[in-house]
Amino acid sequence: MDVVEERCAGIDLSKTDAKVCVRVPGAGKRTRREVRTFSTMSDGLLELRDWLLENGVTRVGMEATASYWKPLFYLLEATEGIEPWLLNAQHIKTVPGRKTDVKDCEWICRLVEHGLVRPSFVPPRDIRQLRDLTRYRTETTRDRVRDVNRLGMFLEDAGIKLSSVVTDITGRSARAMLDALVGGERDPQVLADLALGSLQGKVPLLTRALTGRFTEHHAFMVAAMLRAIDEADNRIARLSEEIGRQLVPLRAQVELLITIPGISATLAQILIAEIGVDMGRFATAGHLASWAGICPGNKESAGKRLSGRTRHGDTWLKTALFMAGASAARSKSTYLGAQYRRLVPHRGGKRATLAVGHSILVAAWHILHNLVPYQDLGPDHFTNRLGKERQTRRLLAQLAALGLNVTVASREGVV
């Protein structure tokens, strides 16, 4: 095989050490190979970098192992003359039966040397920092939802049926009632009178729902859960503020993404954090959808198409797109809503929602690439695409299959 990179290295990383294989030109036409082991502490990584520079290594390949690759990748990224490549573990499987850390780093080095692998997408530093914030906010939001559900189930233990009457047990009225319960108030009528707004019309029902066996133990547990919810709210608020501050230079891109049906400000922030704003990293919208793992799979053998399942991709991005697809599917006068209603009868709700999410991601690529707002194709796009006559024949064929003879009349006369 042809040598594409003369001075390269392959690294197999673990939590405690890194096995490094270097391949550089040797005497004559031979290639000199050397393997060393370095610590993953900061001093060990600096020693590793200096050794690569001494050997004149210009390209380094490493496997994406948990988060252990990040310190070394960022160090090499900031080193002039060295180009680090983060490699997909699925693309560099070694020969079965010959699995050791040393052989792994040698194999990675050989693949890089002959140009048999491609680097994974690693966003620039500012987008990586934004990604940390949005992901932590998402995790905090999920924790808050779990705490709210846990609170609702624990109130059932005391016979308090508050969640059966109010929609949100953390709302102003419900929170006032819970704080009063924790404070020692046990009279259901007094608690029900704390209702505000439209809940004032449900005071008799609230009185029944707040009648239970609320003990000091329940008060202690509810107080702890409410503190956890308050702490989550504060973290979410601080994270959202910092995300907004970091997105000030990208405000125009955020506003353009919001023009897509189903994309809120929060989802637009997540999209930018996961894919960035430089669409030059993805040749086409199809490349972006493939990288995200939201396009149909491609598996065929012996002339038979096997599985069409989507591949594993960016789970944070896929979740955000699924939420956006579910929101857009509820719209009545948009192309995305029409797409969902067209697919859901024969593909099911989840697949149809994912297909809408795929369309949203394609639109996001074009919007960020061309810096133009979203242009909706309209809810009648699929009908117009077929043409009036073809659509009429299709519908008549469906009615004929049901055993019906139909005469169709237009406004001008009989068709």
Tab-separated table of N, CA, C and O in Angstrom, residues 52-109:
chain	number	residue	atom	x	y	z
A	52	LEU	N	7.099	13.361	20.262
A	52	LEU	CA	6.556	13.438	18.908
A	52	LEU	C	7.259	14.524	18.098
A	52	LEU	O	7.558	14.345	16.911
A	53	LEU	N	7.522	15.669	18.728
A	53	LEU	CA	8.212	16.751	18.028
A	53	LEU	C	9.643	16.357	17.677
A	53	LEU	O	10.153	16.712	16.596
A	54	GLU	N	10.312	15.626	18.558
A	54	GLU	CA	11.677	15.176	18.275
A	54	GLU	C	11.726	14.273	17.055
A	54	GLU	O	12.696	14.304	16.279
A	55	ASN	N	10.690	13.460	16.868
A	55	ASN	CA	10.639	12.547	15.728
A	55	ASN	C	10.031	13.193	14.490
A	55	ASN	O	9.870	12.534	13.467
A	56	GLY	N	9.636	14.459	14.582
A	56	GLY	CA	9.081	15.161	13.427
A	56	GLY	C	7.726	14.644	12.992
A	56	GLY	O	7.358	14.754	11.817
A	57	VAL	N	6.951	14.101	13.925
A	57	VAL	CA	5.627	13.568	13.603
A	57	VAL	C	4.693	14.714	13.227
A	57	VAL	O	4.620	15.732	13.922
A	58	THR	N	3.987	14.551	12.124
A	58	THR	CA	3.081	15.600	11.649
A	58	THR	C	1.609	15.240	11.824
A	58	THR	O	0.757	16.130	11.803
A	59	ARG	N	1.282	13.957	11.966
A	59	ARG	CA	-0.117	13.543	12.118
A	59	ARG	C	-0.201	12.444	13.158
A	59	ARG	O	0.551	11.477	13.111
A	60	VAL	N	-1.158	12.591	14.065
A	60	VAL	CA	-1.333	11.650	15.170
A	60	VAL	C	-2.776	11.164	15.170
A	60	VAL	O	-3.707	11.980	15.151
A	61	GLY	N	-2.960	9.853	15.181
A	61	GLY	CA	-4.301	9.278	15.270
A	61	GLY	C	-4.525	8.677	16.637
A	61	GLY	O	-3.634	8.024	17.198
A	62	MET	N	-5.698	8.906	17.204
A	62	MET	CA	-6.029	8.341	18.513
A	62	MET	C	-7.486	7.938	18.533
A	62	MET	O	-8.317	8.529	17.835
A	63	GLU	N	-7.778	6.905	19.310
A	63	GLU	CA	-9.144	6.401	19.391
A	63	GLU	C	-9.947	7.222	20.387
A	63	GLU	O	-9.420	7.675	21.405
A	64	ALA	N	-11.239	7.432	20.093
A	64	ALA	CA	-12.118	8.183	20.989
A	64	ALA	C	-12.545	7.271	22.129
A	64	ALA	O	-13.550	6.568	22.044
A	65	THR	N	-11.778	7.263	23.218
A	65	THR	CA	-12.046	6.425	24.373
A	65	THR	C	-12.599	7.282	25.502
A	65	THR	O	-11.859	8.068	26.105
A	66	ALA	N	-13.894	7.127	25.790
A	66	ALA	CA	-14.558	7.899	26.850
A	66	ALA	C	-14.190	9.373	26.712
A	66	ALA	O	-14.321	9.953	25.642
A	67	SER	N	-13.691	9.979	27.792
A	67	SER	CA	-13.221	11.369	27.749
A	67	SER	C	-11.714	11.450	27.927
A	67	SER	O	-11.166	12.548	28.060
A	68	TYR	N	-11.038	10.285	27.908
A	68	TYR	CA	-9.603	10.271	28.180
A	68	TYR	C	-8.792	10.899	27.056
A	68	TYR	O	-7.648	11.312	27.266
A	69	TRP	N	-9.367	10.998	25.857
A	69	TRP	CA	-8.637	11.549	24.726
A	69	TRP	C	-8.542	13.071	24.780
A	69	TRP	O	-7.672	13.658	24.127
A	70	LYS	N	-9.413	13.717	25.527
A	70	LYS	CA	-9.533	15.169	25.454
A	70	LYS	C	-8.269	15.923	25.879
A	70	LYS	O	-7.807	16.816	25.160
A	71	PRO	N	-7.644	15.616	27.051
A	71	PRO	CA	-6.452	16.396	27.426
A	71	PRO	C	-5.331	16.304	26.391
A	71	PRO	O	-4.713	17.328	26.054
A	72	LEU	N	-5.078	15.112	25.878
A	72	LEU	CA	-4.008	14.953	24.895
A	72	LEU	C	-4.385	15.601	23.568
A	72	LEU	O	-3.550	16.264	22.931
A	73	PHE	N	-5.620	15.445	23.143
A	73	PHE	CA	-6.040	16.034	21.867
A	73	PHE	C	-5.920	17.553	21.915
A	73	PHE	O	-5.407	18.181	20.984
A	74	TYR	N	-6.390	18.159	23.004
A	74	TYR	CA	-6.318	19.615	23.112
A	74	TYR	C	-4.874	20.098	23.174
A	74	TYR	O	-4.555	21.172	22.647
A	75	LEU	N	-3.993	19.326	23.822
A	75	LEU	CA	-2.580	19.707	23.883
A	75	LEU	C	-1.949	19.664	22.504
A	75	LEU	O	-1.244	20.601	22.097
A	76	LEU	N	-2.201	18.579	21.753
A	76	LEU	CA	-1.624	18.451	20.414
A	76	LEU	C	-2.264	19.445	19.448
A	76	LEU	O	-1.626	19.904	18.506
A	77	GLU	N	-3.540	19.754	19.672
A	77	GLU	CA	-4.232	20.715	18.823
A	77	GLU	C	-3.571	22.089	18.898
A	77	GLU	O	-3.525	22.832	17.910
A	78	ALA	N	-3.055	22.412	20.083
A	78	ALA	CA	-2.404	23.711	20.279
A	78	ALA	C	-0.916	23.683	19.933
A	78	ALA	O	-0.239	24.700	20.078
A	79	THR	N	-0.407	22.533	19.481
A	79	THR	CA	1.010	22.392	19.144
A	79	THR	C	1.208	22.606	17.654
A	79	THR	O	0.601	21.906	16.838
A	80	GLU	N	2.032	23.527	17.294
A	80	GLU	CA	2.279	23.821	15.886
A	80	GLU	C	3.062	22.680	15.242
A	80	GLU	O	4.043	22.190	15.793
A	81	GLY	N	2.608	22.265	14.076
A	81	GLY	CA	3.295	21.212	13.336
A	81	GLY	C	2.719	19.836	13.515
A	81	GLY	O	3.105	18.903	12.815
A	82	ILE	N	1.788	19.655	14.463
A	82	ILE	CA	1.170	18.348	14.706
A	82	ILE	C	-0.329	18.469	14.472
A	82	ILE	O	-0.987	19.367	15.007
A	83	GLU	N	-0.865	17.561	13.682
A	83	GLU	CA	-2.304	17.526	13.400
A	83	GLU	C	-2.914	16.298	14.060
A	83	GLU	O	-2.699	15.173	13.601
A	84	PRO	N	-3.656	16.470	15.150
A	84	PRO	CA	-4.273	15.310	15.805
A	84	PRO	C	-5.559	14.890	15.105
A	84	PRO	O	-6.351	15.740	14.691
A	85	TRP	N	-5.758	13.589	14.964
A	85	TRP	CA	-6.976	13.036	14.381
A	85	TRP	C	-7.670	12.188	15.430
A	85	TRP	O	-7.068	11.261	15.996
A	86	LEU	N	-8.926	12.499	15.693
A	86	LEU	CA	-9.744	11.658	16.559
A	86	LEU	C	-10.466	10.650	15.674
A	86	LEU	O	-11.171	11.038	14.742
A	87	LEU	N	-10.296	9.367	15.956
A	87	LEU	CA	-10.795	8.310	15.082
A	87	LEU	C	-11.962	7.574	15.711
A	87	LEU	O	-11.996	7.353	16.927
A	88	ASN	N	-12.917	7.209	14.889
A	88	ASN	CA	-14.067	6.428	15.324
A	88	ASN	C	-13.613	5.001	15.611
A	88	ASN	O	-13.022	4.342	14.756
A	89	ALA	N	-13.908	4.510	16.810
A	89	ALA	CA	-13.469	3.166	17.194
A	89	ALA	C	-14.022	2.098	16.260
A	89	ALA	O	-13.396	1.054	16.051
A	90	GLN	N	-15.200	2.352	15.681
A	90	GLN	CA	-15.808	1.373	14.789
A	90	GLN	C	-15.032	1.230	13.487
A	90	GLN	O	-15.127	0.213	12.818
A	91	HIS	N	-14.246	2.249	13.133
A	91	HIS	CA	-13.520	2.245	11.865
A	91	HIS	C	-12.132	1.637	11.968
A	91	HIS	O	-11.466	1.453	10.949
A	92	ILE	N	-11.671	1.342	13.169
A	92	ILE	CA	-10.278	0.897	13.326
A	92	ILE	C	-10.207	-0.421	14.071
A	92	ILE	O	-9.238	-0.683	14.795
A	93	LYS	N	-11.195	-1.268	13.903
A	93	LYS	CA	-11.160	-2.575	14.550
A	93	LYS	C	-9.932	-3.352	14.092
A	93	LYS	O	-9.665	-3.479	12.900
A	94	THR	N	-9.167	-3.884	15.050
A	94	THR	CA	-7.958	-4.624	14.734
A	94	THR	C	-8.288	-6.064	14.356
A	94	THR	O	-9.438	-6.487	14.400
A	95	VAL	N	-7.281	-6.822	13.971
A	95	VAL	CA	-7.486	-8.207	13.553
A	95	VAL	C	-7.930	-9.038	14.754
A	95	VAL	O	-7.302	-8.975	15.811
A	96	PRO	N	-9.013	-9.811	14.661
A	96	PRO	CA	-9.489	-10.601	15.803
A	96	PRO	C	-8.410	-11.561	16.305
A	96	PRO	O	-7.657	-12.151	15.522
A	97	GLY	N	-8.329	-11.694	17.631
A	97	GLY	CA	-7.363	-12.605	18.216
A	97	GLY	C	-5.999	-11.986	18.451
A	97	GLY	O	-5.098	-12.657	18.963
A	98	ARG	N	-5.827	-10.722	18.075
A	98	ARG	CA	-4.531	-10.059	18.261
A	98	ARG	C	-4.774	-8.714	18.932
A	98	ARG	O	-4.458	-7.672	18.394
A	99	LYS	N	-5.308	-8.772	20.133
A	99	LYS	CA	-5.749	-7.553	20.816
A	99	LYS	C	-4.893	-7.288	22.048
A	99	LYS	O	-5.001	-7.966	23.052
A	100	THR	N	-4.008	-6.298	21.941
A	100	THR	CA	-3.301	-5.735	23.087
A	100	THR	C	-3.208	-4.236	22.856
A	100	THR	O	-3.403	-3.754	21.739
A	101	ASP	N	-2.888	-3.497	23.909
A	101	ASP	CA	-2.777	-2.048	23.765
A	101	ASP	C	-1.656	-1.659	22.817
A	101	ASP	O	-1.777	-0.722	22.034
A	102	VAL	N	-0.544	-2.387	22.890
A	102	VAL	CA	0.582	-2.092	22.005
A	102	VAL	C	0.210	-2.359	20.551
A	102	VAL	O	0.482	-1.556	19.651
A	103	LYS	N	-0.426	-3.501	20.292
A	103	LYS	CA	-0.833	-3.814	18.922
A	103	LYS	C	-1.877	-2.819	18.426
A	103	LYS	O	-1.927	-2.489	17.231
A	104	ASP	N	-2.721	-2.344	19.326
A	104	ASP	CA	-3.727	-1.351	18.930
A	104	ASP	C	-3.070	-0.057	18.451
A	104	ASP	O	-3.449	0.496	17.412
A	105	CYS	N	-2.096	0.441	19.203
A	105	CYS	CA	-1.451	1.686	18.794
A	105	CYS	C	-0.666	1.495	17.502
A	105	CYS	O	-0.607	2.391	16.660
A	106	GLU	N	-0.074	0.306	17.306
A	106	GLU	CA	0.624	0.023	16.052
A	106	GLU	C	-0.351	-0.014	14.882
A	106	GLU	O	-0.055	0.496	13.793
A	107	TRP	N	-1.503	-0.628	15.111
A	107	TRP	CA	-2.516	-0.719	14.054
A	107	TRP	C	-3.050	0.659	13.690
A	107	TRP	O	-3.227	0.978	12.508
A	108	ILE	N	-3.325	1.481	14.687
A	108	ILE	CA	-3.796	2.841	14.421
A	108	ILE	C	-2.761	3.608	13.609
A	108	ILE	O	-3.087	4.325	12.645
A	109	CYS	N	-1.479	3.435	13.975
A	109	CYS	CA	-0.417	4.140	13.259
A	109	CYS	C	-0.340	3.698	11.800
A	109	CYS	O	-0.150	4.521	10.895
